[in-house]
CSV table of C-alpha atoms in Angstrom, one decimal:
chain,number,residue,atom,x,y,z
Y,1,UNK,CA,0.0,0.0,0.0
Y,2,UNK,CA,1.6,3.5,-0.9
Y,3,UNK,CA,-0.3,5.3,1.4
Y,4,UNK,CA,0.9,6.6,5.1
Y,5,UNK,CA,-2.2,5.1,7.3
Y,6,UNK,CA,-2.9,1.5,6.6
Y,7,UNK,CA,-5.5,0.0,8.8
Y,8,UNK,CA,-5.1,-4.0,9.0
Y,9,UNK,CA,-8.9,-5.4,9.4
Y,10,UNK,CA,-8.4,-8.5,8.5
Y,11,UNK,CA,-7.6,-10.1,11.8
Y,12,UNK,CA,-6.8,-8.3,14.6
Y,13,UNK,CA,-7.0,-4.5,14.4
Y,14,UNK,CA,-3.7,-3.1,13.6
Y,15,UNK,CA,-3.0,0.3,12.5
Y,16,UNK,CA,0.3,1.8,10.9
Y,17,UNK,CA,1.1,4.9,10.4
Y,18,UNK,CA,4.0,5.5,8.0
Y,19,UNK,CA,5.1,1.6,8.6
Y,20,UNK,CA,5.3,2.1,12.5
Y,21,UNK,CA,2.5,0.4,14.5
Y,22,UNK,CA,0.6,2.6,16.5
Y,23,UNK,CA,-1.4,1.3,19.7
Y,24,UNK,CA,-5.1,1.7,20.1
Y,25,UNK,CA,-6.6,1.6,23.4
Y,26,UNK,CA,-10.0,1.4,25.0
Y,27,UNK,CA,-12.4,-0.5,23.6
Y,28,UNK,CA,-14.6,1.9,22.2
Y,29,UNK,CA,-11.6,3.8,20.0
Y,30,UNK,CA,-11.2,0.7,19.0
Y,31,UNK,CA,-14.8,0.2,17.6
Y,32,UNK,CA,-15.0,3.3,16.2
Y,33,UNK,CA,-11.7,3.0,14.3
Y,34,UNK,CA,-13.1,-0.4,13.2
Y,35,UNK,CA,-16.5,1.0,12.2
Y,36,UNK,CA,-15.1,3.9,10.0
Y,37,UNK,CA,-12.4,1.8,8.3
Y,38,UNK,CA,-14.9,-1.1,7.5
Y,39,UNK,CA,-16.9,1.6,5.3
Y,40,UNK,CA,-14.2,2.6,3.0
Y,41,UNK,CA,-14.2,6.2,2.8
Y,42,UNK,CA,-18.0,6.5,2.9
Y,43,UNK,CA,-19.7,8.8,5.7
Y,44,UNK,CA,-20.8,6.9,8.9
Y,45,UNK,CA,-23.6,9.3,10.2
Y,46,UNK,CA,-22.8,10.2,14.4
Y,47,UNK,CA,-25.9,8.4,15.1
Y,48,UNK,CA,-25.0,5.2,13.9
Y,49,UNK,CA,-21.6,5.8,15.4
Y,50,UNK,CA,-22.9,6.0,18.4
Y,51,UNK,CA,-25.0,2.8,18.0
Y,52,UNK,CA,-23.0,0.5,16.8
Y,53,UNK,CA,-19.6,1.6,19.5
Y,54,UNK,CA,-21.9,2.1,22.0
Y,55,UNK,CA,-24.2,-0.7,21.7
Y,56,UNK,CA,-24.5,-1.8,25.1
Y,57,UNK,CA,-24.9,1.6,26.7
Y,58,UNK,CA,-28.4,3.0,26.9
Y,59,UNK,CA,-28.6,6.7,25.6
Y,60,UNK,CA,-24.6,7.3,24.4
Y,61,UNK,CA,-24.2,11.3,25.2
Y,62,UNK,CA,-22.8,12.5,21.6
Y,63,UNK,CA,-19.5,14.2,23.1
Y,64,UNK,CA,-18.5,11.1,24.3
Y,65,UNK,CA,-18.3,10.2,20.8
Y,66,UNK,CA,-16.6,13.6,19.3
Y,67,UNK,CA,-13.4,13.0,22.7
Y,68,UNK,CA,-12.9,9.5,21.4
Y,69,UNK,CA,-12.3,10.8,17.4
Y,70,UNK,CA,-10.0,13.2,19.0
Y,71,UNK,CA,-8.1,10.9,20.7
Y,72,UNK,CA,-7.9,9.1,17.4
Y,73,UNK,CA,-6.7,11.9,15.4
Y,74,UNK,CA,-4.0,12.0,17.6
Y,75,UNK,CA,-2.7,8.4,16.8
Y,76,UNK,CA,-3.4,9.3,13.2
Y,77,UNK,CA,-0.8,12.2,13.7
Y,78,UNK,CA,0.7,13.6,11.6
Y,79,UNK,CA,-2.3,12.5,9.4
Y,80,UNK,CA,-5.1,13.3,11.9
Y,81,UNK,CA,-7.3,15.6,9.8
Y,82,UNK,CA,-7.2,12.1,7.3
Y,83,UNK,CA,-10.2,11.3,10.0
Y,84,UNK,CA,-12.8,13.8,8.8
Y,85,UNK,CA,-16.3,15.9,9.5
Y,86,UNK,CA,-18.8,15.6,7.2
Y,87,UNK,CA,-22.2,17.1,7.8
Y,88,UNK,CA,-23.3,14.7,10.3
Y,89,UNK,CA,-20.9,11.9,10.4
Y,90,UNK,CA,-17.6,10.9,10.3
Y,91,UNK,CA,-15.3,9.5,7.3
Y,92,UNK,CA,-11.6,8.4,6.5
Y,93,UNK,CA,-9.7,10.1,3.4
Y,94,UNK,CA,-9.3,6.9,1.5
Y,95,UNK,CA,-6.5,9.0,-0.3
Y,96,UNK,CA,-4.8,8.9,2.9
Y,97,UNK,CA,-6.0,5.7,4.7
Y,98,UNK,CA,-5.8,2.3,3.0
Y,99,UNK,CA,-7.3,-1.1,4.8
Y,100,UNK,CA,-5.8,-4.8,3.8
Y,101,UNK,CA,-9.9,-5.4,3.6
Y,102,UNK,CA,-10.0,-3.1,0.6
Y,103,UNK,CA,-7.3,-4.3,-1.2
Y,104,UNK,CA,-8.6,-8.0,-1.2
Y,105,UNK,CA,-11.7,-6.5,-2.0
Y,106,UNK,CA,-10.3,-4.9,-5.2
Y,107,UNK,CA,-7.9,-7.5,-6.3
Y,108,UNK,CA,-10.9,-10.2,-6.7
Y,109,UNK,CA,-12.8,-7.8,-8.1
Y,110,UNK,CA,-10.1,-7.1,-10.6
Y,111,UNK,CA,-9.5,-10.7,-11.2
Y,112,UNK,CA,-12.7,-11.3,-12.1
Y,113,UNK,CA,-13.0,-8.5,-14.8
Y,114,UNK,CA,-9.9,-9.8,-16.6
Y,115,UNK,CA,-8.5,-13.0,-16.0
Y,116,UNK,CA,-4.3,-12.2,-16.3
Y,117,UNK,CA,-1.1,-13.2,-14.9
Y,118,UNK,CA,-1.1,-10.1,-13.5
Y,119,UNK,CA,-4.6,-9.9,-11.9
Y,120,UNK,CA,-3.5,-13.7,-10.4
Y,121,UNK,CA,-0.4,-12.1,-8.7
Y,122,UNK,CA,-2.4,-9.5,-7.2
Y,123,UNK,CA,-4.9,-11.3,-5.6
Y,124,UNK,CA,-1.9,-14.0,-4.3
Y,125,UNK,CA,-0.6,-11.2,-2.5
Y,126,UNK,CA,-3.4,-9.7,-0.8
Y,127,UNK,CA,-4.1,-13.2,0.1
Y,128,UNK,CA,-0.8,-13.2,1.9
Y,129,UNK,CA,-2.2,-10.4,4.0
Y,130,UNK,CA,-4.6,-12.3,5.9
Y,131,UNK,CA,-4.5,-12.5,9.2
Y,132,UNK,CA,-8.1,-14.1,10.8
Y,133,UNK,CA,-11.4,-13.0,10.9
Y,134,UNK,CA,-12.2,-9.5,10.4
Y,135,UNK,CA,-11.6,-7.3,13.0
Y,136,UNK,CA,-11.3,-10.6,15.5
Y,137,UNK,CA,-10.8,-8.8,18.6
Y,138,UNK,CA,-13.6,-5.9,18.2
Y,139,UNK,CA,-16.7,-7.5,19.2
Y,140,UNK,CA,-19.4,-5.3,17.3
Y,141,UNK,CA,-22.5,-7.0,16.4
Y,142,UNK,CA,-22.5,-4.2,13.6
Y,143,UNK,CA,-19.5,-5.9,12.1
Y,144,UNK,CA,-20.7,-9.2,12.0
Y,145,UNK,CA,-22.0,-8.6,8.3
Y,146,UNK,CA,-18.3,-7.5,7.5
Y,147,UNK,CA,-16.9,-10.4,8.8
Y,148,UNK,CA,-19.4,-13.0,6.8
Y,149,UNK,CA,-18.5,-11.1,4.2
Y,150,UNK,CA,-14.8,-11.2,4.2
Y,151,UNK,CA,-15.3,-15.1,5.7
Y,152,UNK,CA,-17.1,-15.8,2.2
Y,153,UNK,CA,-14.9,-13.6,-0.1
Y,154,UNK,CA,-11.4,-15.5,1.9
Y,155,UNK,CA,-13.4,-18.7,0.3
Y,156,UNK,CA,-13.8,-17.7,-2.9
Y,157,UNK,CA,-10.1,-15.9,-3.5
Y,158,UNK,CA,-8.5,-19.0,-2.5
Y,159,UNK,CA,-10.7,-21.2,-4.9
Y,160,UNK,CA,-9.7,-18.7,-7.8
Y,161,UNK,CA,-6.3,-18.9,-6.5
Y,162,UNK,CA,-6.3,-23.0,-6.8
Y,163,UNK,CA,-8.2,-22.8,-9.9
Y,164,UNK,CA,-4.8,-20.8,-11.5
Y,165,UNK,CA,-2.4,-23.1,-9.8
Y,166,UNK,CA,-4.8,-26.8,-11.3
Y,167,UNK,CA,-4.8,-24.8,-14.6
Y,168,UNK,CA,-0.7,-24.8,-13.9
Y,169,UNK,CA,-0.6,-28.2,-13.4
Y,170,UNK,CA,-1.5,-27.9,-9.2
Y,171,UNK,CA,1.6,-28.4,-6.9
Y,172,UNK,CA,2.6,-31.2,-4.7
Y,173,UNK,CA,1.4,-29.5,-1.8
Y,174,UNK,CA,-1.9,-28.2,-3.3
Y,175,UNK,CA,-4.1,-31.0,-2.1
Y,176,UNK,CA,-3.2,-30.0,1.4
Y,177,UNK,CA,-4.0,-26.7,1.5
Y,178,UNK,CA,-7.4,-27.2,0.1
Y,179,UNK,CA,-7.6,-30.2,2.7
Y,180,UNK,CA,-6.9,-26.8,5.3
Y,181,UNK,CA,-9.8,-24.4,4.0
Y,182,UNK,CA,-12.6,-27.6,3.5
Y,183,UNK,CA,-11.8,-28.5,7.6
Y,184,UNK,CA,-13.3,-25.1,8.5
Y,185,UNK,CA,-16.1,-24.9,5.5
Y,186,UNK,CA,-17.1,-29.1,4.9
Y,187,UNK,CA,-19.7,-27.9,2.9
Y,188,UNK,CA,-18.1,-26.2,0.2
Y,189,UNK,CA,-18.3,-28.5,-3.2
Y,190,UNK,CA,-16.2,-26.5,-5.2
Y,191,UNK,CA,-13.5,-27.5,-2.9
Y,192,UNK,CA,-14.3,-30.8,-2.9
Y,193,UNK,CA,-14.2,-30.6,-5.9
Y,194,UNK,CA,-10.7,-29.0,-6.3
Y,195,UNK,CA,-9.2,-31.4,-4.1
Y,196,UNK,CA,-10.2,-33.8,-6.3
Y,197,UNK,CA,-8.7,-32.3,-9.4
Y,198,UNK,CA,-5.5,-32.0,-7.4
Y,199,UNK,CA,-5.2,-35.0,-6.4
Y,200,UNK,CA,-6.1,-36.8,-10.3
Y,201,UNK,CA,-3.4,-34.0,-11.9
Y,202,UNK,CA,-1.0,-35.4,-9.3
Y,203,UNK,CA,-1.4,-39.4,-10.4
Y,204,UNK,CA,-3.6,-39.9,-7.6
Y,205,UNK,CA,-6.9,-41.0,-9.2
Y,206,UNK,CA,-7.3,-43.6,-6.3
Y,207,UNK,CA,-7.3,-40.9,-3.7
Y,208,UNK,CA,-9.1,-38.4,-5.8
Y,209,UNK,CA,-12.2,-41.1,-5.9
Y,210,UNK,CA,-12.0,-41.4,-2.2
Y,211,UNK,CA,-12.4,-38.1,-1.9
Y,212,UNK,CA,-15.3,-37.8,-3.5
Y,213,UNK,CA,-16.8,-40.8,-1.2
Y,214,UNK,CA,-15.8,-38.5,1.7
Y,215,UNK,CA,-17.3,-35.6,0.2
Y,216,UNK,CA,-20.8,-37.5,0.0
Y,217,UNK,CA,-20.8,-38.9,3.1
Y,218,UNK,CA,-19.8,-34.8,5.0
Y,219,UNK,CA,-22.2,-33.8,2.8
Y,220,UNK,CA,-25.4,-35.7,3.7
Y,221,UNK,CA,-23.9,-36.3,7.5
Y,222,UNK,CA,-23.6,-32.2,8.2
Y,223,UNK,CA,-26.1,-31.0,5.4
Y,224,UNK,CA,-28.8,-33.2,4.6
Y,225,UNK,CA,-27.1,-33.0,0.6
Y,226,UNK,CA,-26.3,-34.9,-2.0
Y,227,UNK,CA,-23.2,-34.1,-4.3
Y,228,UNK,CA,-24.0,-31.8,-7.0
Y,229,UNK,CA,-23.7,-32.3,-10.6
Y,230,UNK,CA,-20.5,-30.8,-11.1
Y,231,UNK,CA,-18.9,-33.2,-8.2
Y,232,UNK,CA,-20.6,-36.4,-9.7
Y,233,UNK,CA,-20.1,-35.4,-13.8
Y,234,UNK,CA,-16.0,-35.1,-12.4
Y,235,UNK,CA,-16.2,-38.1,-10.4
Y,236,UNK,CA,-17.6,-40.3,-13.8
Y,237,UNK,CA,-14.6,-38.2,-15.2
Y,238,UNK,CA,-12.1,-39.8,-13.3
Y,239,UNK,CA,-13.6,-43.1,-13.8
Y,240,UNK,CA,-13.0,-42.7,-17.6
Y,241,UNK,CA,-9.8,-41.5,-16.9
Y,242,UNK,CA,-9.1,-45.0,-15.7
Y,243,UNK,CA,-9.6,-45.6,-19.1
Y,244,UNK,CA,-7.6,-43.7,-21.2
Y,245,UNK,CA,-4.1,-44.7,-21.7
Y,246,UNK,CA,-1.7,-42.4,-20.5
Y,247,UNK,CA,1.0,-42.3,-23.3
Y,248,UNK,CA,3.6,-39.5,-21.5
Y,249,UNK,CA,3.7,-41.3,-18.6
Y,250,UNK,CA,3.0,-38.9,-16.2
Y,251,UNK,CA,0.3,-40.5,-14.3
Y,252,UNK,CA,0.0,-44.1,-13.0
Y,253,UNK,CA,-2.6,-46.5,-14.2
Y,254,UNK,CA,-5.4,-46.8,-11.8
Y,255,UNK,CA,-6.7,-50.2,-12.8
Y,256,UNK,CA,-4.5,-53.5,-13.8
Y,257,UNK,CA,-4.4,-55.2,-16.9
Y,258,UNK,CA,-7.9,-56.8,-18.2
Y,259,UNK,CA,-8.6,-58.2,-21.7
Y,260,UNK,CA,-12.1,-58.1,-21.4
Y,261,UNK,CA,-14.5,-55.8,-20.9
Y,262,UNK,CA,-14.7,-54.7,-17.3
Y,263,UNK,CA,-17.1,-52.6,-15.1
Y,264,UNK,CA,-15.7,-50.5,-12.5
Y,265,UNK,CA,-17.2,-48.6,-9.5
Y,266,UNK,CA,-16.3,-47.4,-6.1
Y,267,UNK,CA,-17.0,-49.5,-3.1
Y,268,UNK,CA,-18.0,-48.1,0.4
Y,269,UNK,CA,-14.8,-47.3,1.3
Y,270,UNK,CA,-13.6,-45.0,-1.7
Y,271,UNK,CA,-11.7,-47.7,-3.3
Y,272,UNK,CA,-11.9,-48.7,-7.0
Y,273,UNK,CA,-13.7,-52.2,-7.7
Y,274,UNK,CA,-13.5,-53.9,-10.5
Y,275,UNK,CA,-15.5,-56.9,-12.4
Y,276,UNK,CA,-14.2,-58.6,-16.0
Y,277,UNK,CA,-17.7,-59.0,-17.6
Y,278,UNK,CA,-17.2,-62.4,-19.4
Y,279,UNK,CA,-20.3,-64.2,-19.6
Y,280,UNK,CA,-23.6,-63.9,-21.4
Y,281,UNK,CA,-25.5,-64.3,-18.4
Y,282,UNK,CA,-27.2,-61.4,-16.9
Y,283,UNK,CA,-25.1,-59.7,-13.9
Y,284,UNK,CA,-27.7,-58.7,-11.2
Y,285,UNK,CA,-26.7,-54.9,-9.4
Y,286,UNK,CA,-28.1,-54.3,-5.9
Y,287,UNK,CA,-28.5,-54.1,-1.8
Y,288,UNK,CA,-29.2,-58.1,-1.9
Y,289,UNK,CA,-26.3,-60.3,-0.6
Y,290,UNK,CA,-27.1,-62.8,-3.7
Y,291,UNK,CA,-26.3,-60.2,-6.2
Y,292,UNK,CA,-22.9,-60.4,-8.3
Y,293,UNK,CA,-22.4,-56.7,-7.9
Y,294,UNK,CA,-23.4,-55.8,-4.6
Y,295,UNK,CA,-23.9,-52.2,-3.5
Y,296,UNK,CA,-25.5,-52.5,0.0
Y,297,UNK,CA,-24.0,-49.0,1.0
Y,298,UNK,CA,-26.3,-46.6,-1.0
Y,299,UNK,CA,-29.6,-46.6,0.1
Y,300,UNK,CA,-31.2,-45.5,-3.1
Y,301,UNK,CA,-30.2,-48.8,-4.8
Y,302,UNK,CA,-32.8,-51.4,-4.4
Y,303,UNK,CA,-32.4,-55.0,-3.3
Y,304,UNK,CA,-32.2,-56.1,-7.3
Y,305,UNK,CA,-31.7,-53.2,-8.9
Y,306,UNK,CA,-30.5,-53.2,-12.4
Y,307,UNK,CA,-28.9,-55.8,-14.4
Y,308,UNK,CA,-26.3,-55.8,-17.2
Y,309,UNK,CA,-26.2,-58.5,-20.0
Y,310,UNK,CA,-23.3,-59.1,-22.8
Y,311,UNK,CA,-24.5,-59.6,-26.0
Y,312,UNK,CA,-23.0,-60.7,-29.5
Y,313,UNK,CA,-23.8,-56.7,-30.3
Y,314,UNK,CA,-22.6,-55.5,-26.8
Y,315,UNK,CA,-24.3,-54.9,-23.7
Y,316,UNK,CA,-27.6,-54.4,-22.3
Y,317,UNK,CA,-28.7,-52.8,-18.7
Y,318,UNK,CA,-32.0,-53.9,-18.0
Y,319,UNK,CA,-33.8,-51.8,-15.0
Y,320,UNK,CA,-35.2,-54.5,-12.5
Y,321,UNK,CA,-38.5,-52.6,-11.3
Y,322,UNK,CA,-35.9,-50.5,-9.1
Y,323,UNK,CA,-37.3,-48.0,-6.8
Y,324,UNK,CA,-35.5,-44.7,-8.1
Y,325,UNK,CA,-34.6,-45.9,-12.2
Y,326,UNK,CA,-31.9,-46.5,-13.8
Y,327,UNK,CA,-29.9,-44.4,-16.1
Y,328,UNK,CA,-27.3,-45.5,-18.9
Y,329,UNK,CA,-25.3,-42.0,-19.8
Y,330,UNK,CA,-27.7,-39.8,-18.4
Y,331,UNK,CA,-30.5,-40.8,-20.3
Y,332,UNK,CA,-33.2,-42.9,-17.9
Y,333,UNK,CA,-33.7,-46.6,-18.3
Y,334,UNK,CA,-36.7,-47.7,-19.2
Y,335,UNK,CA,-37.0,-50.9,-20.0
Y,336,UNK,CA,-33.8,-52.0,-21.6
Y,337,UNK,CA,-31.2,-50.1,-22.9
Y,338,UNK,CA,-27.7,-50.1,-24.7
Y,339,UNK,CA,-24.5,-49.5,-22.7
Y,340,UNK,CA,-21.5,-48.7,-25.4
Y,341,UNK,CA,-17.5,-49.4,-23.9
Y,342,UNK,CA,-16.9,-46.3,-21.9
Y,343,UNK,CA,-20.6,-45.6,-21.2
Y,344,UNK,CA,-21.7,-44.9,-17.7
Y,345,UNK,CA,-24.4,-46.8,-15.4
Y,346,UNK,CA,-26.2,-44.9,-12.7
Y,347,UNK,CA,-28.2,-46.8,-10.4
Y,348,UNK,CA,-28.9,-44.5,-6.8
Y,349,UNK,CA,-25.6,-42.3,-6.5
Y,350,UNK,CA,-23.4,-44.9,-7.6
Y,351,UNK,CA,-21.5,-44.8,-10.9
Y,352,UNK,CA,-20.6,-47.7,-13.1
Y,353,UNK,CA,-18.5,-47.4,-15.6
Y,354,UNK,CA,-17.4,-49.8,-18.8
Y,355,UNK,CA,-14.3,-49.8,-19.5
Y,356,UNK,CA,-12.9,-51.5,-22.4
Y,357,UNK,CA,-9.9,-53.7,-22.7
Y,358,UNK,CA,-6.8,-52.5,-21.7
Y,359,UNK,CA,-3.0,-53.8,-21.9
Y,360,UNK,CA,-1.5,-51.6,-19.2
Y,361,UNK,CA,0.7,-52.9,-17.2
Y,362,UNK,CA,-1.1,-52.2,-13.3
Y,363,UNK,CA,-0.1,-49.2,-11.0
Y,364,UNK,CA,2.1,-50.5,-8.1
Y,365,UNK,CA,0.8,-47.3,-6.0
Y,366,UNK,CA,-2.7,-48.8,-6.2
Y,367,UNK,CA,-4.4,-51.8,-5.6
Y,368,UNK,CA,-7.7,-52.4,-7.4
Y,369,UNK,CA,-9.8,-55.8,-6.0
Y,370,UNK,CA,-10.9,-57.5,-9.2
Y,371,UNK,CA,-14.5,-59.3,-8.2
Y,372,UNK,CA,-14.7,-62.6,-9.5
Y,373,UNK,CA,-18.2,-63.8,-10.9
Y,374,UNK,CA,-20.2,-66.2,-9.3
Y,375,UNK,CA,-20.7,-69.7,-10.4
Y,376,UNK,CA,-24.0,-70.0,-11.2
């Protein structure tokens, strides 16, 4: 900041004056300096001064008010007329006072008008400023809303920030950090969401899938929710990614060789599974312990749920009179339908996907439980 009174809001409240840190005492200074800062340079009327510093004193007498803005123009010294009288109220010269607040404020602002390099940097370093909740130690129920605020916007800088760092190709330690911010705000999917994208772009597709197992589970367990589309349309993402052979060899195979056809999912646990489809008898899906796939975990499957056939053409997925349908690449089930290599089966929340042959040699960093079909 080039200018000679920066206020620090963002965490405890710390002012500078010309780089040297200057003291405030008394509660109520305190307040007020927090009050008038947190409006960035616009007019705070006496009355509402008086209101929101004096809140727990009935009837504030107005020149207590006008002694305590003195006092503060003396800590602003030699900038004190920076803390100004206008008409009724009280303001800062934001051409003399700058808050950290502001300045995060702006850069996402500016990042969000123009995507640059530049604009990235920016906001990286007013990140850097943060220090804990606004104003932490004032306790004004007036500045509650400025602390939601600034609690939200904290969110959202850092999720732009990891965005420009997973369109870099993420960082070793990125998956961490975002692990940090989602302890304090479990709800937040495009975190989840994030941390899954690290953790693929790293090699770790195993990890990135148990993620996602977590994130359902926090998800319903602390807010009655189920994942969004984004987090399930990336989660079948990753499960064709299993797929794909990786010809730089950057990232590890997820699943070990196969020379058949094979359907994979994710068990209760987050881990891949995975079942060679071989015969041309129908493979039953559901909650029932006779059922060659079973998934007894999600309780919008149904005790026989769905089955899958191979055919000379292919395969078929045939919905079972299931309770909440079946759907074979989005499209709903409704009697029988065709599932192509690399198509996707949805039957409750849980994904299946088709993967085709493969000739990869199998990851050593991951262990995939192949599930052997039943003798029938």
């Amino acid at each position: 900041m080039d200018r000679p009174v920066q206020i620090g809001l963002l965490g405890p409240l710390e002012l500078r004056v010309e780089e040297r840190v200057i003291p405030v005492a008394g509660r109520r200074r305190r307040a007020i300096l927090s009050v008038l800062a947190a409006a960035a340079g616009r007019t705070v009327t006496t009355d509402t001064l008086l209101e929101d510093a004096f809140f727990d004193v009935e009837s504030p007498a107005p020149n207590t008010l006008h002694v305590h803005v003195s006092q503060l123009r003396s800590l602003l010294a030699p900038y004190g007329g920076a803390l100004e009288r206008v008409g009724t109220g009280y303001r800062l010269d934001s051409a003399v006072v700058a808050t950290d607040a502001a300045g995060l404020d702006e850069a996402v602002k500016a990042l969000r008008a123009h995507l640059t390099p530049g604009a990235v940097k920016r906001l990286r370093v007013a990140m850097e400023i943060w220090r804990g909740d606004f104003c932490e130690d004032v306790p004004v129920p007036a500045l509650e809303g400025r602390r939601a605020y600034f609690a939200e916007l904290r969110l959202s800088a850092a999720e732009v920030l990891f965005d420009a760092e997973l369109q870099g190709g993420g960082t070793p330690d990125l998956p961490e950090r975002i692990e940090e911010l989602l302890a304090a705000a479990p709800l937040r999917e495009r975190l989840w969401g994030q941390l899954m994208l690290a953790l693929n772009v790293g090699g770790r597709q195993s990890e990135a899938l148990a993620a996602y197992r977590r994130a359902r589970t926090v998800l319903a367990d602390e807010g009655g929710l189920d994942p969004g589309p984004a987090l399930r349309e990336l989660e079948t993402m990753i499960l064709r990614q299993a797929d794909s052979v990786d010809t730089t060899g950057s990232a590890p195979p997820v699943l070990p060789v196969s020379t058949a056809p094979t359907l994979v999912w994710l068990d209760a646990a987050g881990m891949l599974k995975a079942r060679p489809m071989l015969e041309r008898t129908p493979v039953v899906i559901g909650r029932s312990a006779d059922c060659e796939i079973r998934i007894d975990w999600d309780p919008l499957v149904s005790r026989k749920h769905a089955s899958i056939t191979r055919t000379a053409d292919g395969f078929e997925v045939r919905d079972l009179g299931s309770t909440n349908g079946v759907t074979v690449d989005g499209t709903r089930v409704q009697e029988v339908a065709a599932l192509r290599l690399r198509g996707t089966l949805q039957v409750g929340d849980t994904a299946l996907f088709l993967r085709a042959p493969s000739e990869r040699i199998g990851s050593r960093q991951h262990t995939i439980t192949a599930v052997k079909p039943k003798e029938r």
